[in-house]
Short mmCIF file of C-alpha atoms in Angstrom, two decimals:
data_model
loop_
_atom_site.label_atom_id
_atom_site.label_comp_id
_atom_site.label_asym_id
_atom_site.label_seq_id
_atom_site.Cartn_x
_atom_site.Cartn_y
_atom_site.Cartn_z
CA MET A 1 113.89 109.16 80.33
CA GLY A 2 113.15 111.53 77.59
CA LEU A 3 113.02 115.34 77.40
CA ILE A 4 109.32 115.49 77.79
CA ASP A 5 109.35 113.33 81.03
CA CYS A 6 112.09 115.51 82.70
CA PHE A 7 110.67 118.82 81.58
CA ASP A 8 110.17 121.07 84.65
CA THR A 9 106.66 122.34 83.71
CA GLU A 10 106.06 124.47 86.85
CA GLN A 11 109.40 126.32 86.44
CA TYR A 12 108.58 126.87 82.63
CA LEU A 13 105.10 128.20 83.58
CA GLN A 14 106.60 130.52 86.21
CA SER A 15 109.17 131.83 83.74
CA ARG A 16 106.52 132.69 81.12
CA GLY A 17 104.16 134.30 83.64
CA VAL A 18 101.47 131.71 83.07
CA LYS A 19 99.18 131.51 86.00
CA TYR A 20 98.33 127.94 87.05
CA GLU A 21 96.72 125.99 89.98
CA THR A 22 97.78 122.65 91.58
CA GLU A 23 94.40 122.06 93.37
CA GLY A 24 90.81 123.24 93.17
CA GLN A 25 87.47 122.14 91.75
CA ASP A 26 88.87 122.00 88.06
CA VAL A 27 92.24 120.58 88.85
CA LYS A 28 92.55 116.61 89.09
CA SER A 29 95.08 115.37 91.73
CA GLY A 30 98.54 114.91 90.28
CA TRP A 31 97.81 117.58 87.66
CA VAL A 32 98.27 121.29 87.27
CA GLY A 33 95.62 123.48 85.66
CA VAL A 34 96.01 126.49 83.31
CA LYS A 35 93.56 128.48 81.34
CA CYS A 36 93.43 126.72 77.92
CA MET A 37 94.85 128.61 75.20
CA PHE A 38 93.23 126.39 72.57
CA CYS A 39 89.62 127.35 73.48
CA ASN A 40 87.70 130.31 75.19
CA ASP A 41 88.48 128.99 78.70
CA HIS A 42 87.98 131.26 81.64
CA ALA A 43 88.97 128.81 84.33
CA PHE A 44 91.85 126.18 84.65
CA HIS A 45 90.52 123.46 82.53
CA LEU A 46 93.75 122.44 80.52
CA GLY A 47 95.41 119.84 82.68
CA ILE A 48 99.02 118.96 82.65
CA ASN A 49 99.99 115.62 84.23
CA LEU A 50 102.82 115.81 86.71
CA SER A 51 102.36 112.65 88.88
CA ASP A 52 99.38 110.78 87.94
CA SER A 53 100.65 107.29 87.19
CA LYS A 54 97.83 106.48 84.85
CA PHE A 55 99.16 108.88 82.23
CA ARG A 56 102.62 109.83 80.87
CA ARG A 57 104.19 112.85 82.65
CA ASN A 58 103.52 116.19 80.96
CA LYS A 59 100.54 114.86 78.98
CA ILE A 60 98.01 117.77 78.48
CA HIS A 61 94.19 117.47 78.15
CA CYS A 62 91.52 120.24 78.00
CA TRP A 63 88.32 119.17 79.92
CA ILE A 64 86.36 121.67 77.71
CA CYS A 65 87.52 121.49 74.17
CA GLY A 66 89.14 118.12 74.41
CA LYS A 67 92.62 119.24 73.20
CA ARG A 68 95.06 116.39 73.78
CA GLY A 69 98.87 116.30 73.41
CA ASP A 70 101.88 116.96 75.49
CA VAL A 71 104.01 119.90 76.73
CA ARG A 72 105.40 120.43 73.12
CA ASP A 73 101.97 121.64 72.14
CA LEU A 74 101.88 124.01 75.09
CA ILE A 75 105.23 125.38 74.35
CA GLN A 76 104.27 126.04 70.69
CA GLU A 77 101.25 127.90 71.91
CA VAL A 78 102.70 129.95 74.80
CA ASP A 79 106.10 130.81 73.04
CA LYS A 80 104.53 130.99 69.51
CA ALA A 81 107.33 128.55 68.61
CA LEU A 82 106.25 127.03 65.36
CA ASP A 83 109.80 125.89 64.59
CA LYS A 84 110.40 122.36 66.11
CA ALA A 85 114.01 123.22 66.73
CA ARG A 86 112.88 126.15 68.98
CA VAL A 87 110.53 123.82 70.92
CA TYR A 88 113.29 121.34 71.58
CA THR A 89 115.56 124.13 72.76
CA ILE A 90 113.09 125.12 75.33
CA LEU A 91 112.51 121.44 76.37
CA ARG A 92 116.39 121.12 77.02
CA GLU A 93 116.49 124.51 78.84
CA PHE A 94 113.97 123.39 81.47
CA GLN A 95 115.22 119.95 82.16
CA ASP A 96 115.20 118.71 85.87
CA ARG A 97 117.82 115.87 86.32
CA SER A 98 116.06 114.89 89.64
CA LEU A 99 112.93 113.85 87.75
CA ALA A 100 114.90 111.18 85.93
CA LEU A 101 116.04 109.76 89.18
CA LEU A 102 112.50 109.63 90.56
CA GLN A 103 111.04 107.83 87.51
CA PRO A 104 111.10 104.02 87.31
CA SER A 105 113.52 102.46 84.79
CA THR A 106 111.82 101.57 81.53
CA ASP A 107 114.32 98.72 80.82
CA ARG A 108 114.13 97.00 84.16
CA ILE A 109 114.07 93.16 83.45
CA ILE A 110 111.89 91.29 85.89
CA ARG A 111 111.42 87.62 85.72
CA ASP A 112 108.42 86.07 87.42
CA TYR A 113 109.36 82.90 89.47
CA SER A 114 106.67 80.95 91.33
CA SER A 115 108.96 80.72 94.33
CA SER A 116 111.56 82.98 95.57
CA ARG A 117 113.46 80.01 97.06
CA SER A 118 113.79 78.68 93.51
CA VAL A 119 116.20 81.65 92.82
CA LEU A 120 118.78 80.18 95.02
CA PRO A 121 121.27 77.49 93.82
CA GLU A 122 120.00 73.92 94.23
CA GLU A 123 123.00 73.08 96.41
CA ALA A 124 122.24 75.94 98.90
CA THR A 125 121.72 74.57 102.39
CA LYS A 126 121.42 75.74 105.97
CA ASN A 127 123.87 72.98 107.29
CA PHE A 128 126.86 75.17 107.97
CA LEU A 129 130.16 73.14 108.27
CA PRO A 130 132.94 74.53 110.69
CA ILE A 131 134.67 76.25 107.82
CA PHE A 132 131.75 78.77 107.55
CA HIS A 133 131.58 79.11 111.49
CA ASP A 134 135.43 79.79 111.45
CA PHE A 135 135.07 82.46 108.62
CA LEU A 136 132.44 84.50 110.47
CA THR A 137 134.21 84.00 113.85
CA ARG A 138 137.38 85.51 112.52
CA ARG A 139 135.42 88.50 111.30
CA ARG A 140 133.66 88.79 114.61
CA TYR A 141 130.38 87.61 113.57
CA ASP A 142 128.09 85.11 115.28
CA LEU A 143 126.70 82.63 112.67
CA ASN A 144 123.40 82.16 114.54
CA ASP A 145 122.75 86.01 114.61
CA VAL A 146 123.69 86.82 110.94
CA GLU A 147 122.20 83.55 109.55
CA LYS A 148 118.80 84.51 111.04
CA LYS A 149 118.86 88.13 110.36
CA TYR A 150 120.06 87.98 106.80
CA ASP A 151 118.75 84.49 105.84
CA LEU A 152 122.17 83.02 104.88
CA TYR A 153 122.83 79.68 103.13
CA CYS A 154 126.05 77.86 102.12
CA CYS A 155 127.28 75.58 99.42
CA MET A 156 129.78 72.75 99.78
CA ASN A 157 129.65 71.71 96.15
CA GLY A 158 128.78 73.01 92.72
CA VAL A 159 129.83 76.29 91.17
CA TYR A 160 129.33 78.16 94.51
CA ALA A 161 131.22 75.64 96.56
CA PHE A 162 132.86 76.95 99.87
CA ARG A 163 130.82 80.25 99.48
CA LEU A 164 128.21 81.92 101.72
CA ILE A 165 125.04 82.41 99.79
CA ILE A 166 123.61 85.74 100.62
CA PRO A 167 120.04 86.38 99.33
CA VAL A 168 119.00 89.89 98.17
CA TYR A 169 115.58 90.86 99.31
CA MET A 170 113.54 93.70 98.26
CA GLU A 171 109.98 94.10 99.40
CA GLY A 172 110.07 90.83 101.19
CA ARG A 173 111.09 88.82 98.18
CA ILE A 174 114.35 87.15 97.23
CA LEU A 175 115.23 88.57 93.76
CA THR A 176 118.76 87.33 93.41
CA PHE A 177 121.75 86.41 95.51
CA THR A 178 125.50 87.12 95.83
CA THR A 179 128.10 84.84 97.48
CA ARG A 180 131.24 85.33 99.66
CA ASP A 181 134.19 83.03 99.44
CA VAL A 182 135.19 81.74 102.85
CA THR A 183 138.54 80.08 102.10
CA GLY A 184 140.45 83.15 101.04
CA GLN A 185 141.53 81.41 97.84
CA LEU A 186 138.63 81.62 95.35
CA GLU A 187 138.34 84.35 92.69
CA PRO A 188 136.32 86.59 92.74
CA THR A 189 135.93 86.97 96.47
CA TYR A 190 132.16 87.88 95.67
CA LYS A 191 130.33 86.12 92.91
CA SER A 192 126.79 87.10 92.11
CA GLN A 193 123.92 85.14 90.35
CA PRO A 194 124.22 85.56 86.44
CA THR A 195 121.89 88.22 85.27
CA ASP A 196 119.85 85.77 83.07
CA ARG A 197 119.02 83.61 86.13
CA ALA A 198 118.03 86.55 88.47
CA ILE A 199 114.53 87.89 88.99
CA ILE A 200 116.29 91.35 88.97
CA ASP A 201 120.11 91.75 88.70
CA ALA A 202 121.95 92.52 91.88
CA LYS A 203 123.24 95.89 90.52
CA ARG A 204 119.72 97.02 90.18
CA CYS A 205 118.99 96.25 93.88
CA LEU A 206 120.20 97.65 97.11
CA TYR A 207 121.17 95.17 99.57
CA ASN A 208 119.38 95.19 103.02
CA VAL A 209 117.01 97.96 101.85
CA ASP A 210 114.05 96.18 103.46
CA ARG A 211 115.69 96.63 106.92
CA ALA A 212 116.14 100.46 106.33
CA ARG A 213 113.51 102.30 108.65
CA GLY A 214 113.03 106.02 108.40
CA ASP A 215 114.53 108.48 106.04
CA VAL A 216 118.14 108.36 107.18
CA GLY A 217 120.55 105.86 105.66
CA VAL A 218 124.17 104.87 105.03
CA VAL A 219 125.27 103.27 101.84
CA LEU A 220 128.29 100.96 101.76
CA GLU A 221 130.06 98.77 99.20
CA GLY A 222 129.72 95.24 100.32
CA CYS A 223 127.35 92.91 102.23
CA LEU A 224 129.67 92.38 105.25
CA ASP A 225 130.13 96.09 105.49
CA VAL A 226 126.39 96.49 105.76
CA TRP A 227 126.26 93.69 108.55
CA ARG A 228 128.78 95.59 110.60
CA ILE A 229 126.75 98.74 110.57
CA GLY A 230 123.34 97.00 110.77
CA ASP A 231 119.82 98.33 110.07
CA ASN A 232 119.54 101.37 107.89
CA ALA A 233 122.67 100.40 105.98
CA VAL A 234 122.29 99.40 102.38
CA GLY A 235 124.85 98.12 99.98
CA THR A 236 125.48 98.68 96.24
CA PHE A 237 127.71 95.47 95.71
CA GLY A 238 130.86 97.30 95.04
CA THR A 239 131.88 100.89 94.22
CA GLU A 240 130.43 100.73 90.76
CA TYR A 241 126.68 101.62 91.09
CA THR A 242 123.80 101.99 88.57
CA GLN A 243 121.11 104.54 88.09
CA GLU A 244 118.58 102.17 89.31
CA GLN A 245 120.25 102.13 92.77
CA VAL A 246 120.40 105.90 92.69
CA ARG A 247 116.76 105.95 92.01
CA ILE A 248 116.11 103.71 95.03
CA LEU A 249 118.30 105.76 97.29
CA CYS A 250 116.53 109.00 96.15
CA LYS A 251 113.12 107.52 96.80
CA LYS A 252 114.00 106.06 100.13
CA PHE A 253 116.26 108.58 102.04
CA ARG A 254 116.13 112.24 102.75
CA LYS A 255 119.47 112.17 104.49
CA LEU A 256 122.21 109.89 103.14
CA TYR A 257 125.77 109.13 104.27
CA ILE A 258 128.10 107.29 101.91
CA LEU A 259 130.72 105.24 103.56
CA PHE A 260 133.10 103.52 101.19
CA ASP A 261 136.46 101.90 101.69
CA ASP A 262 139.38 104.06 102.72
CA GLU A 263 141.26 104.29 99.35
CA ASP A 264 141.39 106.91 96.69
CA THR A 265 139.44 105.12 94.04
CA ALA A 266 136.56 104.10 96.32
CA GLN A 267 136.47 107.59 97.68
CA GLY A 268 136.28 109.08 94.15
CA LYS A 269 133.27 106.78 93.49
CA ALA A 270 131.66 107.98 96.70
CA ARG A 271 131.82 111.61 95.77
CA GLN A 272 130.43 110.71 92.28
CA LEU A 273 127.50 108.92 93.99
CA ALA A 274 127.04 111.89 96.29
CA TRP A 275 126.72 114.17 93.23
CA ASP A 276 124.33 112.01 91.58
CA CYS A 277 122.02 111.90 94.67
CA CYS A 278 122.35 115.46 95.86
CA SER A 279 119.91 117.05 93.37
CA VAL A 280 117.15 114.98 95.16
CA ILE A 281 118.19 114.10 98.64
CA PRO A 282 118.44 117.30 100.72
CA LYS A 283 121.53 116.19 102.69
CA VAL A 284 124.28 113.88 101.31
CA GLU A 285 127.60 113.48 103.09
CA VAL A 286 130.67 111.38 102.20
CA LEU A 287 132.43 109.80 105.21
CA ARG A 288 135.90 108.37 105.33
CA ILE A 289 137.25 106.28 108.15
CA ARG A 290 141.09 106.98 107.98
CA GLY A 291 143.26 103.95 108.67
CA LYS A 292 140.46 101.36 108.23
CA LYS A 293 140.58 99.32 104.99
CA ASP A 294 136.87 98.96 105.02
CA PRO A 295 133.85 99.34 107.34
CA ASP A 296 133.84 95.56 107.99
CA SER A 297 137.11 95.91 109.72
CA LEU A 298 135.49 98.22 112.47
CA THR A 299 135.29 96.92 115.98
CA GLU A 300 131.88 96.60 117.49
CA ASP A 301 132.61 99.63 119.65
CA GLU A 302 133.54 101.73 116.69
CA ALA A 303 130.55 100.55 114.71
CA GLY A 304 128.32 101.33 117.62
CA TRP A 305 129.70 104.92 117.84
CA ILE A 306 129.05 105.46 114.20
CA ARG A 307 125.47 104.19 114.46
CA LYS A 308 124.90 106.49 117.31
CA GLU A 309 126.31 109.52 115.40
CA LEU A 310 124.40 108.84 112.18
CA PHE A 311 121.12 107.54 113.56
CA GLY A 312 121.17 108.55 117.17
CA ARG A 313 121.06 105.08 118.65
#
């Protein structure tokens, strides 16, 4: 996002004592209106776009004299700043980092496949052999439950042999997938679909976000961590996260808990994620479960207690 897109127009107008209106007969929804300084305007006919998706943020347009431009023109007129360097100094002074997080990514690569099912590997099947049952049983999951809830598949041959296939859904559509080794011998343990084959790369998605209801959520590292906590839990596919994931979190939640693994590196990443989200999300809290390697190692009673504490159920 550029300086213009993240310019806090209302804060700027307030600092300069410029009166403005956010609603009224002369103010279009998603815009603010000021008295046009480019013509003899006695109302609030100069509109500045703040949230109308049809136009770029901070575009200006006077409905009387027809003046068009952006907030740089407004700054030049209000501050009498004829020097471009002065204009850009003011633009930088009134930057709002949270606006960048709420704007969609401009470099998001989306491939249009005719069928979501085609995203999955050809070898993917619902015929789970005992090795997959045994893996999930050792981790205290019931295959029938998690297979149905998270639409799991498996592979017995190909590049994903002996791996659970975990589809990544957003807005009801499979966008990509990740996989989990069930033998304990394959590297890496998690292996995601290559970026050039995905509709959207996994690191630009949040795992399980479609099952998050309400505005309170908990973000974890891995898919199995998410399964342990259940609905309202989302995953970032590791401690390394992207700004796309931060944007989704900021749009989705008003209260966010971050529950990464109990080791110093992961906790450092959790605090960094909290910092990136706290300018938009009113309440962000980092949680740490001492003595537990990761949330997946919680017993059902422990996970149930956490769910009750976080979500009240």
